[in-house]
């Protein structure tokens, strides 16, 4: 009985420490994005998140920079929507293939987002973007 109780305590502590799975964090930020809910969107990211154009061009660092960029987009783009086309989850990495609509009167943008998760938050994001012609 004592070993079962110890196991429960360890598993509970691990859940509190690490929170959601990488896939759950990817879902959380996607739902926040599609609902234009900046707080839900940002809750998946670490305070020091790094955002890149793939493979290694740093665009910006930090959740507050992300807040500024996405708050403006959420406010100004009523058609904003991201459709998840396909997802691969491997360990602490989530790779999403997405179709992103900014304006319904314009073609969607195809993108790949790679989320690197550690310490219970998304730490790095890499984007591969195919802009409509």
Short mmCIF file of C-alpha atoms in Angstrom, two decimals:
data_model
loop_
_atom_site.label_atom_id
_atom_site.label_comp_id
_atom_site.label_asym_id
_atom_site.label_seq_id
_atom_site.Cartn_x
_atom_site.Cartn_y
_atom_site.Cartn_z
CA UNK A 1 0.00 0.00 0.00
CA UNK A 2 2.84 2.37 0.85
CA UNK A 3 4.46 1.85 -2.58
CA UNK A 4 1.16 2.64 -4.34
CA UNK A 5 0.81 5.82 -2.31
CA UNK A 6 4.40 6.80 -3.15
CA UNK A 7 3.73 6.19 -6.85
CA UNK A 8 0.61 8.38 -6.72
CA UNK A 9 2.53 11.19 -5.04
CA UNK A 10 5.35 10.96 -7.63
CA UNK A 11 2.92 10.96 -10.57
CA UNK A 12 0.97 13.89 -9.11
CA UNK A 13 4.17 15.86 -8.60
CA UNK A 14 5.27 15.11 -12.18
CA UNK A 15 1.91 16.32 -13.50
CA UNK A 16 2.12 19.53 -11.47
CA UNK A 17 5.70 20.11 -12.54
CA UNK A 18 5.37 19.33 -16.20
CA UNK A 19 1.67 20.06 -16.77
CA UNK A 20 0.34 19.25 -20.18
CA UNK A 21 1.80 17.00 -22.83
CA UNK A 22 3.45 18.58 -25.88
CA UNK A 23 0.37 17.72 -27.96
CA UNK A 24 -1.96 19.29 -25.38
CA UNK A 25 0.14 22.47 -25.40
CA UNK A 26 -0.02 22.60 -29.22
CA UNK A 27 -3.81 22.17 -29.01
CA UNK A 28 -4.09 24.84 -26.31
CA UNK A 29 -2.25 27.48 -28.32
CA UNK A 30 -4.17 26.53 -31.49
CA UNK A 31 -7.51 26.90 -29.70
CA UNK A 32 -6.42 30.25 -28.27
CA UNK A 33 -5.33 31.36 -31.75
CA UNK A 34 -8.61 30.36 -33.41
CA UNK A 35 -10.67 31.97 -30.63
CA UNK A 36 -8.44 35.07 -30.70
CA UNK A 37 -7.96 34.59 -26.95
CA UNK A 38 -4.51 35.98 -26.25
CA UNK A 39 -4.28 34.68 -22.66
CA UNK A 40 -5.14 31.09 -23.63
CA UNK A 41 -2.82 31.29 -26.62
CA UNK A 42 0.12 32.56 -24.57
CA UNK A 43 -0.42 30.15 -21.67
CA UNK A 44 1.19 27.37 -23.73
CA UNK A 45 4.47 29.28 -24.14
CA UNK A 46 7.42 29.87 -21.85
CA UNK A 47 8.23 33.46 -20.87
CA UNK A 48 11.45 33.20 -22.87
CA UNK A 49 10.01 31.51 -25.98
CA UNK A 50 12.11 31.85 -29.13
CA UNK A 51 10.38 32.08 -32.52
CA UNK A 52 12.28 31.27 -35.71
CA UNK A 53 11.87 31.09 -39.45
CA UNK A 54 13.15 27.61 -40.22
CA UNK A 55 15.89 26.58 -40.01
CA UNK A 56 17.53 29.13 -37.70
CA UNK A 57 16.56 32.77 -38.36
CA UNK A 58 15.48 34.18 -35.00
CA UNK A 59 12.42 36.41 -35.40
CA UNK A 60 11.92 37.39 -31.75
CA UNK A 61 12.27 36.21 -28.18
CA UNK A 62 9.88 36.37 -25.25
CA UNK A 63 6.23 36.01 -24.48
CA UNK A 64 5.71 39.79 -24.25
CA UNK A 65 6.97 40.24 -27.83
CA UNK A 66 4.64 37.43 -28.85
CA UNK A 67 1.76 39.16 -27.01
CA UNK A 68 2.31 42.39 -28.96
CA UNK A 69 2.44 40.66 -32.34
CA UNK A 70 -0.51 38.34 -31.85
CA UNK A 71 -2.78 40.76 -29.94
CA UNK A 72 -2.64 43.11 -32.89
CA UNK A 73 -3.39 40.30 -35.34
CA UNK A 74 -6.27 38.98 -33.19
CA UNK A 75 -7.79 42.48 -32.99
CA UNK A 76 -7.45 43.38 -36.67
CA UNK A 77 -8.21 40.10 -38.46
CA UNK A 78 -11.76 38.83 -37.86
CA UNK A 79 -11.30 36.03 -40.43
CA UNK A 80 -8.14 34.71 -38.77
CA UNK A 81 -8.28 30.93 -38.55
CA UNK A 82 -5.78 28.08 -38.55
CA UNK A 83 -6.88 24.68 -39.84
CA UNK A 84 -4.78 21.76 -38.63
CA UNK A 85 -4.17 19.54 -41.66
CA UNK A 86 -1.82 17.01 -40.09
CA UNK A 87 0.19 16.53 -36.92
CA UNK A 88 3.26 14.51 -35.97
CA UNK A 89 4.23 14.13 -32.32
CA UNK A 90 7.64 12.72 -31.50
CA UNK A 91 8.74 12.98 -27.89
CA UNK A 92 8.84 16.66 -26.96
CA UNK A 93 8.38 17.91 -30.53
CA UNK A 94 5.08 18.61 -32.26
CA UNK A 95 5.00 19.30 -36.00
CA UNK A 96 1.79 20.81 -37.35
CA UNK A 97 0.92 21.20 -41.02
CA UNK A 98 -1.56 24.10 -41.19
CA UNK A 99 -3.68 26.13 -43.57
CA UNK A 100 -3.95 29.68 -42.23
CA UNK A 101 -6.64 32.14 -43.29
CA UNK A 102 -6.00 35.82 -42.65
CA UNK A 103 -8.74 37.17 -44.90
CA UNK A 104 -11.51 34.99 -46.40
CA UNK A 105 -11.26 36.89 -49.69
CA UNK A 106 -7.62 35.83 -50.13
CA UNK A 107 -5.95 32.41 -50.53
CA UNK A 108 -4.91 30.55 -47.41
CA UNK A 109 -1.28 30.30 -46.42
CA UNK A 110 0.23 26.85 -46.00
CA UNK A 111 2.59 26.53 -43.08
CA UNK A 112 4.46 24.08 -40.93
CA UNK A 113 4.94 24.92 -37.27
CA UNK A 114 7.46 22.97 -35.20
CA UNK A 115 6.97 23.28 -31.43
CA UNK A 116 9.80 22.25 -29.09
CA UNK A 117 8.56 21.62 -25.56
CA UNK A 118 10.46 21.36 -22.28
CA UNK A 119 9.71 22.20 -18.67
CA UNK A 120 5.97 22.03 -19.42
CA UNK A 121 5.89 24.89 -21.96
CA UNK A 122 6.64 25.55 -25.61
CA UNK A 123 10.22 26.88 -25.58
CA UNK A 124 10.87 27.23 -29.32
CA UNK A 125 8.77 27.53 -32.47
CA UNK A 126 10.04 27.14 -36.03
CA UNK A 127 7.89 28.21 -38.99
CA UNK A 128 8.13 27.05 -42.58
CA UNK A 129 5.76 29.18 -44.64
CA UNK A 130 4.52 28.91 -48.20
CA UNK A 131 2.94 32.23 -49.05
CA UNK A 132 0.13 32.27 -51.65
CA UNK A 133 1.17 33.42 -55.12
#
